[in-house]
Coordinates of C-alpha atoms and ligand atoms in Angstrom, one line a residue:
Chain A
X1 CA -15.1 72.5 44.6
X2 CA -11.2 71.9 43.6
X3 CA -10.3 74.5 41.1
X4 CA -8.8 72.6 38.9
X5 CA -11.9 70.3 38.6
X6 CA -13.7 74.2 38.7
X7 CA -11.3 74.6 35.5
X8 CA -12.1 70.8 33.8
X9 CA -15.9 71.6 34.3
X10 CA -15.4 74.8 32.5
X11 CA -13.8 73.7 30.1
X12 CA -15.2 71.0 28.9
X13 CA -18.8 72.5 29.2
X14 CA -17.2 75.5 26.5
X15 CA -14.9 72.9 24.8
X16 CA -18.1 71.2 24.1
X17 CA -19.1 74.1 21.6
X18 CA -16.0 74.7 20.4
X19 CA -16.3 71.2 19.0
X20 CA -19.8 72.0 17.1
X21 CA -17.8 74.6 15.4
X22 CA -15.0 72.9 14.9
X23 CA -18.0 69.7 13.6
X24 CA -19.2 72.2 10.5
X25 CA -15.3 73.2 9.7
X26 CA -14.7 69.6 9.0
X27 CA -17.6 68.1 7.6
X28 CA -17.4 70.5 4.7
X29 CA -13.4 71.0 4.6
X30 CA -13.3 67.1 4.4
X31 CA -15.7 67.1 1.3
X32 CA -14.7 70.2 -0.4
X33 CA -11.4 70.6 0.4
X34 CA -11.8 74.1 1.1
X35 CA -11.6 76.0 4.8
X36 CA -14.7 77.9 5.2
X37 CA -14.2 81.3 6.3
X38 CA -17.8 82.4 6.1
X39 CA -18.0 80.1 8.9
X40 CA -17.5 82.1 11.5
X41 CA -20.2 84.8 10.4
X42 CA -22.7 81.8 9.1
X43 CA -22.8 81.5 12.9
X44 CA -22.9 84.5 13.7
X45 CA -26.3 86.1 11.9
X46 CA -28.0 82.8 12.8
X47 CA -27.5 83.0 16.2
X48 CA -29.0 87.2 15.7
X49 CA -31.4 85.6 13.5
X50 CA -32.5 82.6 16.5
X51 CA -32.3 85.3 19.4
X52 CA -35.1 87.5 17.5
X53 CA -37.4 84.0 17.7
X54 CA -35.8 82.9 21.5
X55 CA -37.3 86.8 22.8
X56 CA -40.9 86.1 21.1
X57 CA -40.7 82.0 22.2
X58 CA -38.6 80.0 23.9
X59 CA -34.8 78.9 23.9
X60 CA -36.3 75.8 21.7
X61 CA -37.4 77.7 19.6
X62 CA -35.1 80.0 19.1
X63 CA -32.5 77.3 18.7
X64 CA -34.6 75.6 16.3
X65 CA -34.9 78.5 13.7
X66 CA -30.7 79.0 14.3
X67 CA -30.2 76.0 12.8
X68 CA -32.1 76.6 10.2
X69 CA -31.5 79.8 9.3
X70 CA -27.9 79.2 9.2
X71 CA -28.4 75.6 7.5
X72 CA -30.0 77.9 4.6
X73 CA -27.6 80.5 4.3
X74 CA -24.5 78.1 4.5
X75 CA -26.4 76.1 1.3
X76 CA -26.7 79.8 -0.4
X77 CA -23.0 80.2 0.2
X78 CA -22.3 76.9 -0.6
X79 CA -24.0 77.6 -4.2
X80 CA -23.0 80.6 -4.4
X81 CA -19.5 81.2 -3.9
X82 CA -18.2 78.1 -3.8
X83 CA -20.0 75.8 -7.0
X84 CA -19.8 78.5 -9.4
X85 CA -15.6 78.5 -9.3
X86 CA -16.0 74.4 -8.8
X87 CA -17.6 74.0 -12.3
X88 CA -14.9 76.1 -13.6
X89 CA -12.1 74.5 -11.9
X90 CA -11.3 77.3 -10.5
X91 CA -7.9 76.9 -8.2
X92 CA -8.5 76.3 -3.7
X93 CA -6.9 79.1 -3.1
X94 CA -10.0 81.0 -5.3
X95 CA -12.4 79.1 -3.7
X96 CA -11.0 79.9 0.2
X97 CA -11.1 83.6 -0.8
X98 CA -14.4 83.2 -2.1
X99 CA -15.3 82.2 0.9
X100 CA -14.1 85.1 3.0
X101 CA -15.7 87.7 0.7
X102 CA -19.3 86.1 1.5
X103 CA -18.5 86.2 4.6
X104 CA -17.7 89.5 4.5
X105 CA -21.0 90.0 3.3
X106 CA -22.7 88.4 5.1
X107 CA -21.3 90.3 8.6
X108 CA -22.2 93.5 6.3
X109 CA -26.2 92.1 5.9
X110 CA -26.2 91.0 9.7
X111 CA -24.1 94.8 10.8
X112 CA -27.3 96.9 8.7
X113 CA -29.9 94.5 9.6
X114 CA -29.2 94.0 13.3
X115 CA -27.1 96.8 14.6
X116 CA -23.4 96.8 15.3
X117 CA -24.8 97.0 19.7
X118 CA -24.0 93.7 21.4
X119 CA -27.1 92.3 22.2
X120 CA -28.3 90.6 25.5
X121 CA -29.9 87.1 25.7
X122 CA -32.6 86.7 28.1
X123 CA -32.7 83.8 30.6
X124 CA -34.6 82.3 29.1
X125 CA -33.1 78.3 30.9
X126 CA -34.0 77.9 34.5
X127 CA -31.1 79.3 36.5
X128 CA -31.4 76.6 39.5
X129 CA -28.0 75.7 40.3
X130 CA -27.2 72.1 41.9
X131 CA -24.6 69.4 42.7
X132 CA -23.4 66.0 40.9
X133 CA -20.8 64.7 43.5
X134 CA -18.0 67.2 44.0
X135 CA -18.8 68.7 40.7
X136 CA -21.2 72.1 41.3
X137 CA -22.8 73.2 37.6
X138 CA -26.1 74.9 36.9
X139 CA -28.6 73.4 34.2
X140 CA -28.2 76.2 31.4
X141 CA -24.0 74.0 31.8
X142 CA -25.9 71.0 31.7
X143 CA -28.1 71.8 28.7
X144 CA -25.4 72.5 26.3
X145 CA -23.5 70.0 27.2
X146 CA -26.4 68.0 26.4
X147 CA -27.4 69.5 23.3
X148 CA -23.7 69.7 22.1
X149 CA -23.0 65.7 22.9
X150 CA -26.5 64.6 21.4
X151 CA -25.3 66.4 18.6
X152 CA -22.1 65.0 17.7
X153 CA -23.4 61.3 18.5
X154 CA -26.3 61.9 16.1
X155 CA -23.7 63.5 14.1
X156 CA -22.0 59.5 13.9
X157 CA -25.0 58.0 13.3
X158 CA -26.1 60.1 10.6
X159 CA -22.2 59.9 8.9
X160 CA -22.0 55.9 9.5
X161 CA -25.4 53.9 9.7
X162 CA -28.0 56.7 6.8
X163 CA -27.7 56.6 2.8
X164 CA -26.8 60.6 3.4
X165 CA -23.8 59.3 4.9
X166 CA -22.8 57.2 3.4
X167 CA -22.9 59.6 0.1
X168 CA -21.5 61.9 2.4
X169 CA -18.1 58.9 3.3
X170 CA -18.1 57.7 -0.5
X171 CA -18.1 61.1 -2.2
X172 CA -15.4 62.3 0.4
X173 CA -13.3 59.6 -0.6
X174 CA -13.3 59.1 -4.5
X175 CA -15.7 62.0 -5.8
X176 CA -16.0 60.6 -9.1
X177 CA -16.7 56.7 -8.5
X178 CA -19.6 57.3 -5.7
X179 CA -21.3 59.8 -9.0
X180 CA -21.0 56.8 -11.1
X181 CA -22.8 54.7 -8.6
X182 CA -25.6 57.0 -8.4
X183 CA -24.6 59.7 -5.9
X184 CA -25.2 63.8 -6.9
X185 CA -22.1 65.5 -5.4
X186 CA -23.6 68.2 -6.3
X187 CA -26.2 67.8 -3.7
X188 CA -24.5 66.6 -1.1
X189 CA -21.7 69.6 -1.1
X190 CA -24.6 72.0 -0.8
X191 CA -26.2 69.6 1.4
X192 CA -22.6 68.8 3.4
X193 CA -22.1 72.5 4.3
X194 CA -26.0 73.4 4.8
X195 CA -25.8 70.6 7.9
X196 CA -22.1 72.4 9.3
X197 CA -23.3 75.8 9.1
X198 CA -26.4 74.0 11.1
X199 CA -24.3 72.9 13.8
X200 CA -22.1 76.3 13.3
X201 CA -25.7 78.3 14.1
X202 CA -26.1 75.9 17.5
X203 CA -23.2 76.1 18.9
X204 CA -23.6 80.3 18.8
X205 CA -27.2 79.9 20.4
X206 CA -24.9 77.8 23.0
X207 CA -22.2 80.4 23.8
X208 CA -25.5 82.9 23.6
X209 CA -26.4 81.4 26.9
X210 CA -23.5 80.5 28.3
X211 CA -22.0 85.0 27.8
X212 CA -25.8 86.0 27.8
X213 CA -25.1 88.0 25.1
X214 CA -24.3 87.8 21.2
X215 CA -22.6 90.6 18.6
X216 CA -20.4 90.5 15.5
X217 CA -17.2 90.4 17.8
X218 CA -18.0 87.0 20.1
X219 CA -19.6 85.6 16.3
X220 CA -16.1 86.2 14.5
X221 CA -14.1 84.9 17.9
X222 CA -16.4 81.4 18.4
X223 CA -15.6 80.9 14.1
X224 CA -11.7 81.4 15.1
X225 CA -11.8 79.9 17.8
X226 CA -13.8 76.6 16.4
X227 CA -11.1 76.9 13.3
X228 CA -8.2 76.3 15.9
X229 CA -9.8 73.0 17.7
X230 CA -10.0 71.5 13.9
X231 CA -6.5 72.2 13.4
X232 CA -5.7 70.9 16.2
X233 CA -7.5 67.6 16.1
X234 CA -7.1 67.3 12.3
X235 CA -8.7 69.2 10.3
X236 CA -11.3 67.0 8.3
X237 CA -11.2 64.3 11.1
X238 CA -15.1 64.1 13.1
X239 CA -13.3 62.8 16.5
X240 CA -10.4 64.9 16.0
X241 CA -13.2 67.5 16.1
X242 CA -15.1 66.2 19.4
X243 CA -11.4 66.0 20.7
X244 CA -9.7 69.8 20.0
X245 CA -12.5 71.6 20.8
X246 CA -12.5 70.0 23.9
X247 CA -8.6 70.2 24.4
X248 CA -9.3 73.7 23.6
X249 CA -11.9 74.6 26.1
X250 CA -9.6 73.3 28.8
X251 CA -6.2 75.1 28.1
X252 CA -8.4 78.2 27.3
X253 CA -9.4 77.4 31.1
X254 CA -6.3 76.6 32.7
X255 CA -4.4 79.5 30.3
X256 CA -6.6 82.0 31.7
X257 CA -5.1 81.0 35.4
X258 CA -1.8 82.7 34.2
X259 CA -3.4 85.2 30.6
X260 CA -6.2 86.2 33.1
X261 CA -7.4 89.1 30.2
X262 CA -5.4 87.0 27.3
X263 CA -7.7 84.5 27.7
X264 CA -8.5 84.5 24.3
X265 CA -5.0 84.8 23.2
X266 CA -4.5 81.3 23.9
X267 CA -6.5 79.6 21.2
X268 CA -3.9 81.8 18.8
X269 CA -1.1 80.3 21.1
X270 CA -1.9 76.9 20.6
X271 CA -2.9 77.4 16.8
X272 CA 0.5 78.6 16.1
X273 CA 2.3 75.8 17.8
X274 CA -0.1 73.6 16.0
X275 CA 1.0 74.5 13.0
X276 CA 5.0 74.8 13.2
X277 CA 4.8 71.2 15.3
X278 CA 1.9 68.8 13.6
X279 CA 0.8 70.5 11.1
X280 CA -2.1 67.5 10.4
X281 CA -3.1 68.1 13.8
X282 CA -3.8 65.1 16.7
X283 CA -5.9 62.8 15.0
X284 CA -5.4 63.7 11.2
X285 CA -3.6 61.7 8.6
X286 CA -0.1 63.7 7.1
X287 CA -1.7 63.8 4.1
X288 CA -5.2 63.2 3.6
X289 CA -8.7 63.9 6.0
X290 CA -10.8 60.7 6.5
X291 CA -14.4 61.0 7.2
Chain B
X1 CA -27.7 48.0 -27.3
X2 CA -25.3 50.6 -26.5
X3 CA -24.0 52.2 -29.8
X4 CA -21.6 54.9 -30.2
X5 CA -21.3 57.0 -33.0
X6 CA -18.0 59.0 -34.4
X7 CA -17.0 59.9 -30.8
X8 CA -14.7 62.6 -30.1
X9 CA -13.5 63.2 -26.7
X10 CA -11.0 65.7 -25.3
X11 CA -8.7 66.1 -22.5
X12 CA -8.1 70.8 -22.8
X13 CA -6.3 70.2 -25.8
X14 CA -5.3 67.1 -26.7
X15 CA -7.6 64.8 -28.9
X16 CA -7.7 61.7 -27.1
X17 CA -10.7 59.9 -29.2
X18 CA -10.8 60.5 -33.2
X19 CA -13.9 59.3 -34.3
X20 CA -14.7 55.7 -32.8
X21 CA -17.1 54.2 -33.4
X22 CA -18.6 50.4 -31.6
X23 CA -21.9 48.6 -31.1
X24 CA -22.4 46.0 -28.2
X25 CA -25.3 44.4 -28.1
X26 CA -26.9 42.7 -25.7
X27 CA -25.5 40.2 -24.3
X28 CA -22.2 40.4 -25.5
X29 CA -19.1 40.5 -24.1
X30 CA -16.7 42.8 -26.4
X31 CA -13.0 43.6 -25.9
X32 CA -11.1 46.1 -26.9
X33 CA -7.6 45.9 -27.3
X34 CA -4.8 48.6 -27.3
X35 CA -1.7 50.0 -26.3
X36 CA -0.7 52.4 -23.7
X37 CA -2.1 55.6 -24.6
X38 CA -4.7 54.1 -26.9
X39 CA -7.5 55.5 -25.7
X40 CA -9.3 53.1 -24.0
X41 CA -10.0 54.5 -20.0
X42 CA -11.2 57.8 -21.8
X43 CA -13.2 55.3 -24.1
X44 CA -15.2 54.1 -21.4
X45 CA -14.7 57.4 -19.3
X46 CA -17.4 58.7 -21.7
X47 CA -20.0 55.6 -21.4
X48 CA -20.5 56.0 -17.9
X49 CA -21.0 60.0 -18.0
X50 CA -17.8 61.2 -16.6
X51 CA -16.1 62.4 -19.6
X52 CA -18.7 64.2 -22.0
X53 CA -17.7 63.9 -25.9
X54 CA -17.2 67.2 -28.6
X55 CA -18.3 65.6 -30.7
X56 CA -20.5 62.0 -32.1
X57 CA -23.3 60.5 -29.9
X58 CA -23.4 57.6 -27.0
X59 CA -26.7 56.1 -27.5
X60 CA -28.2 53.3 -25.6
X61 CA -31.3 51.6 -26.0
X62 CA -31.8 53.8 -29.1
X63 CA -31.8 57.0 -26.3
X64 CA -28.7 59.2 -26.5
X65 CA -27.0 59.7 -23.2
X66 CA -23.7 61.2 -23.7
X67 CA -23.7 64.3 -22.4
X68 CA -26.0 61.8 -19.1
X69 CA -24.1 62.5 -15.4
X70 CA -22.7 59.2 -14.5
X71 CA -25.8 59.1 -11.5
X72 CA -27.9 59.2 -14.3
X73 CA -26.4 56.7 -16.3
X74 CA -25.6 54.3 -13.7
X75 CA -29.4 54.4 -12.8
X76 CA -30.4 53.6 -16.4
X77 CA -28.4 50.1 -16.5
X78 CA -24.5 51.1 -17.0
X79 CA -22.0 50.7 -14.5
X80 CA -18.8 50.1 -14.6
X81 CA -15.9 48.6 -13.1
X82 CA -13.1 52.0 -13.6
X83 CA -9.5 52.2 -14.0
X84 CA -7.7 51.4 -11.2
X85 CA -10.1 50.2 -9.5
X86 CA -10.8 53.0 -7.1
X87 CA -12.9 51.0 -4.4
X88 CA -14.0 53.8 -1.0
X89 CA -10.6 53.4 0.7
X90 CA -11.8 53.7 4.0
X91 CA -15.0 51.7 4.0
X92 CA -15.5 48.4 4.3
X93 CA -15.6 45.8 1.6
X94 CA -19.5 45.0 2.5
X95 CA -20.0 49.3 2.7
X96 CA -18.5 49.3 -1.0
X97 CA -20.8 47.1 -2.3
X98 CA -23.2 48.6 -0.5
X99 CA -22.5 51.8 -2.5
X100 CA -22.7 49.7 -5.6
X101 CA -26.8 49.5 -4.9
X102 CA -26.5 52.5 -4.1
X103 CA -28.8 53.7 -6.9
X104 CA -30.8 51.0 -6.1
X105 CA -34.5 50.7 -3.9
X106 CA -35.1 47.1 -4.2
X107 CA -34.0 45.7 -1.1
X108 CA -35.0 42.2 -1.4
X109 CA -33.2 42.4 -5.3
X110 CA -29.6 43.7 -3.6
X111 CA -29.6 40.8 -1.4
X112 CA -29.6 38.8 -3.9
X113 CA -27.2 40.4 -6.0
X114 CA -25.1 40.2 -3.0
X115 CA -25.0 36.5 -2.4
X116 CA -24.3 36.0 -6.0
X117 CA -21.6 38.5 -5.8
X118 CA -20.2 36.5 -2.9
X119 CA -20.7 33.4 -5.3
X120 CA -18.2 34.9 -8.1
X121 CA -15.9 36.4 -5.4
X122 CA -15.5 34.1 -1.6
X123 CA -12.4 36.3 -0.9
X124 CA -15.1 39.4 -0.2
X125 CA -17.3 37.4 1.8
X126 CA -14.6 35.8 3.7
X127 CA -13.4 40.1 4.3
X128 CA -16.6 41.4 4.1
X129 CA -15.8 43.0 7.3
X130 CA -12.3 44.8 6.2
X131 CA -11.6 48.1 5.0
X132 CA -10.9 48.0 1.0
X133 CA -7.5 49.9 1.2
X134 CA -6.4 47.8 3.0
X135 CA -6.6 44.9 0.8
X136 CA -4.2 43.0 -2.1
X137 CA -4.6 44.6 -5.1
X138 CA -6.6 41.3 -6.9
X139 CA -9.1 41.7 -3.8
X140 CA -9.4 45.8 -5.2
X141 CA -10.1 44.4 -8.2
X142 CA -12.7 42.2 -6.7
X143 CA -14.9 44.2 -5.0
X144 CA -14.1 46.9 -7.5
X145 CA -16.0 44.6 -9.6
X146 CA -18.7 43.0 -7.6
X147 CA -19.2 46.9 -6.7
X148 CA -20.7 47.1 -10.3
X149 CA -22.7 44.0 -9.9
X150 CA -24.4 45.6 -7.1
X151 CA -25.6 47.8 -9.1
X152 CA -27.5 45.3 -10.8
X153 CA -25.9 46.5 -14.1
X154 CA -27.7 45.7 -17.8
X155 CA -23.9 46.9 -19.4
X156 CA -20.9 46.0 -17.4
X157 CA -17.7 48.5 -18.3
X158 CA -14.2 46.9 -17.2
X159 CA -11.7 48.9 -17.1
X160 CA -8.4 46.1 -17.3
X161 CA -9.0 44.0 -14.6
X162 CA -6.4 41.8 -14.7
X163 CA -3.7 44.5 -13.9
X164 CA -1.9 43.5 -11.0
X165 CA -3.1 40.6 -10.7
X166 CA -0.9 37.3 -10.2
X167 CA -1.0 35.5 -13.2
X168 CA -2.3 32.3 -11.7
X169 CA -5.6 35.0 -11.3
X170 CA -5.4 36.5 -14.8
X171 CA -6.7 33.5 -15.8
X172 CA -9.8 33.0 -13.4
X173 CA -10.8 36.3 -14.0
X174 CA -11.3 36.0 -17.1
X175 CA -13.7 32.5 -16.4
X176 CA -15.2 34.9 -13.4
X177 CA -15.6 37.3 -16.9
X178 CA -17.2 35.3 -18.8
X179 CA -19.4 33.4 -16.6
X180 CA -21.0 36.9 -15.7
X181 CA -21.6 37.5 -19.3
X182 CA -22.9 33.7 -19.8
X183 CA -25.6 35.1 -16.3
X184 CA -26.5 37.2 -19.2
X185 CA -25.0 40.8 -18.3
X186 CA -23.7 42.5 -21.5
X187 CA -19.5 43.5 -20.7
X188 CA -17.8 46.1 -22.6
X189 CA -14.2 44.7 -21.4
X190 CA -10.8 47.1 -22.3
X191 CA -7.5 44.8 -21.8
X192 CA -4.3 45.3 -22.6
X193 CA -3.3 41.7 -21.7
X194 CA -5.2 41.2 -25.5
X195 CA -4.7 37.6 -26.1
X196 CA -6.7 36.4 -22.8
X197 CA -9.6 38.9 -23.7
X198 CA -10.2 38.2 -27.2
X199 CA -10.0 34.6 -26.2
X200 CA -13.5 35.0 -24.4
X201 CA -14.9 38.0 -26.4
X202 CA -17.5 37.9 -28.7
X203 CA -16.1 40.4 -30.4
X204 CA -13.6 42.7 -30.4
X205 CA -12.1 46.4 -31.5
X206 CA -8.2 46.9 -32.2
X207 CA -7.6 50.6 -30.7
X208 CA -4.9 53.1 -32.0
X209 CA -4.2 56.2 -30.8
X210 CA -7.7 57.0 -30.5
X211 CA -9.0 55.4 -33.9
X212 CA -10.8 52.0 -34.3
X213 CA -7.9 50.0 -36.1
X214 CA -9.7 46.9 -36.7
X215 CA -12.9 45.4 -35.7
X216 CA -14.1 41.6 -36.2
X217 CA -14.8 38.7 -34.3
X218 CA -12.5 37.1 -30.9
X219 CA -11.1 34.4 -32.8
X220 CA -10.9 36.5 -36.4
X221 CA -9.3 39.1 -34.6
X222 CA -6.7 36.8 -32.7
X223 CA -5.8 34.9 -36.1
X224 CA -5.1 38.1 -36.7
X225 CA -1.5 38.6 -38.3
X226 CA -1.7 42.6 -37.8
X227 CA -3.2 41.7 -34.2
X228 CA -0.8 38.7 -33.3
X229 CA 2.6 41.0 -34.6
X230 CA 1.6 44.5 -32.8
X231 CA -0.4 42.6 -29.5
X232 CA 0.7 38.9 -29.0
X233 CA 3.7 40.0 -29.2
X234 CA 4.8 36.8 -31.7
X235 CA 5.3 35.9 -35.7
Ligands
LIG1 N1 -6.3 63.2 -17.1 C1 -5.9 63.4 -18.2 N2 -5.2 65.0 -18.8 C2 -4.5 65.3 -20.6 N3 -4.5 63.9 -21.5 C3 -5.2 62.8 -20.8 C4 -5.6 62.4 -19.8 N4 -6.2 61.3 -19.1 C5 -5.9 60.9 -20.8 N5 -4.8 61.6 -21.2 C6 -4.4 60.9 -22.7 O1 -5.4 60.4 -23.4 C7 -5.2 59.8 -23.8 C8 -5.7 58.2 -23.9 O2 -5.7 58.3 -22.4 P1 -6.3 57.1 -22.3 O3 -5.3 56.5 -20.5 O4 -7.5 56.9 -22.4 O5 -5.1 56.2 -22.3 P2 -5.1 53.8 -22.3 O6 -5.8 53.1 -23.7 O7 -6.4 53.8 -21.2 O8 -4.5 54.0 -21.8 P3 -3.2 52.5 -20.7 O9 -3.2 51.4 -21.4 O10 -2.7 53.6 -20.3 O11 -4.7 52.6 -19.3 C9 -3.3 59.3 -23.7 O12 -2.8 60.2 -24.4 C10 -3.4 60.1 -22.7 O13 -1.8 60.9 -22.6
LIG2 MG1 -6.5 53.4 -19.1

């Protein structure tokens, strides 16, 4: 397989995971106008819980439990760290800082429960290799891509076709009018937060099987990369989050050729450049986001 | 029947409604006229639960509803076409109308009401796949009213439906409002366009800086010399 093709494939695989994280950021941002800086911490906590379950059962049960755990944790963060501030009409800056505080508390809880050491992910998916034309891949990589893309498609259907999705879109576009026609906006806020958090945990589990390990540090980094991908694509935009994640994944893989051990710096270089050149992101509106 | 008793509503320290009392009987078309800043929008926001009064009460068919959240009030049969229309800009016309029926579960009734709305505003049928933010002001106004009708309200609140319409369309709009009333829906309409609004009203109120100045039948108010001087621009 040629180097460029290999980089492209690898980039898309890890990028699809970044897209999932970015989708969580964007969903939450589009509805609450708050960047959830507890996102990475929620991801780590869900992943570490999922890992414990995985060791006793299998990957898929672990994945499900991780998503549920993070979803619950996300709902809790929204109810405890954001909702009371919104009720008092606190400025968005205060809400944002409140999510940082929530993130720290979750990190500390994870540290106390799981300890600081890096945890290996047991080989839980078949390592079988296969070739598809010029592209070589493994079952693990296929599973990662399948889960990510499948969830993105599901999310698209959820947002555009279901009653809950319409409630989300109406709340994003005009919360007061949404309430006037029967949408319980507080519940939509909480459930959207939970949904975004569950996606983060899935991403965390996928990164776990990809790199065969999980710890607090990789979780934090994953959260940051998801954030960069969301900003890259235009925060609040669903297609933007998908595109941003894929682009970041590919850019990292290609960038690593020259920067080798500074692979993780690629994301932050991109962040700085984007904020300077096109702060609304690739698909973002200059003033308003769109769901 | 809707009944407001001695309503006091504030925005922070701004005392916007200062003891407003008003009634809308079942199926009645009641108009509230008043100048800029009189408190018309505040009045409707209080009825639909977006604002809560600091004093006084709103009751609906004998039940106290002031203090309920908007999503509960719509389920009791009160829906609004709010100020500045407030359609969902990135949803299609059809999706906006579906959102109007969000509180309902009766699919058959929803389909029937959709046909009724398309009958009242044929342009909405032609534009059903178009994104609401790209409609003209007049079309958005029709959509806002159609969306409210999709909630199958027993009482429809309307905030300045003639705002931003071409003069020719304003007359049509008031005819349509009258038809909605004739189909049995009660209407509480607030307007700056006093002449046309009082012309179709069963009863009316004149609101001035948060207080009811006058009330009477539509005809009585249209004849009243104070109203003629202040709101009908004449004599
Ligand atoms: N969000 C707000 N914050 C503070 N004061 C407000 C707010 N909205 C309205 N007011 C004040 O309350 C009073 C009543 O306003 P309201 O919008 O109800 O008037 P209105 O009769 O609807 O006027 P218009 O004809 O301009 O729509 C005005 O003095 C207005 O300045
Ligand atoms: Mg007004």
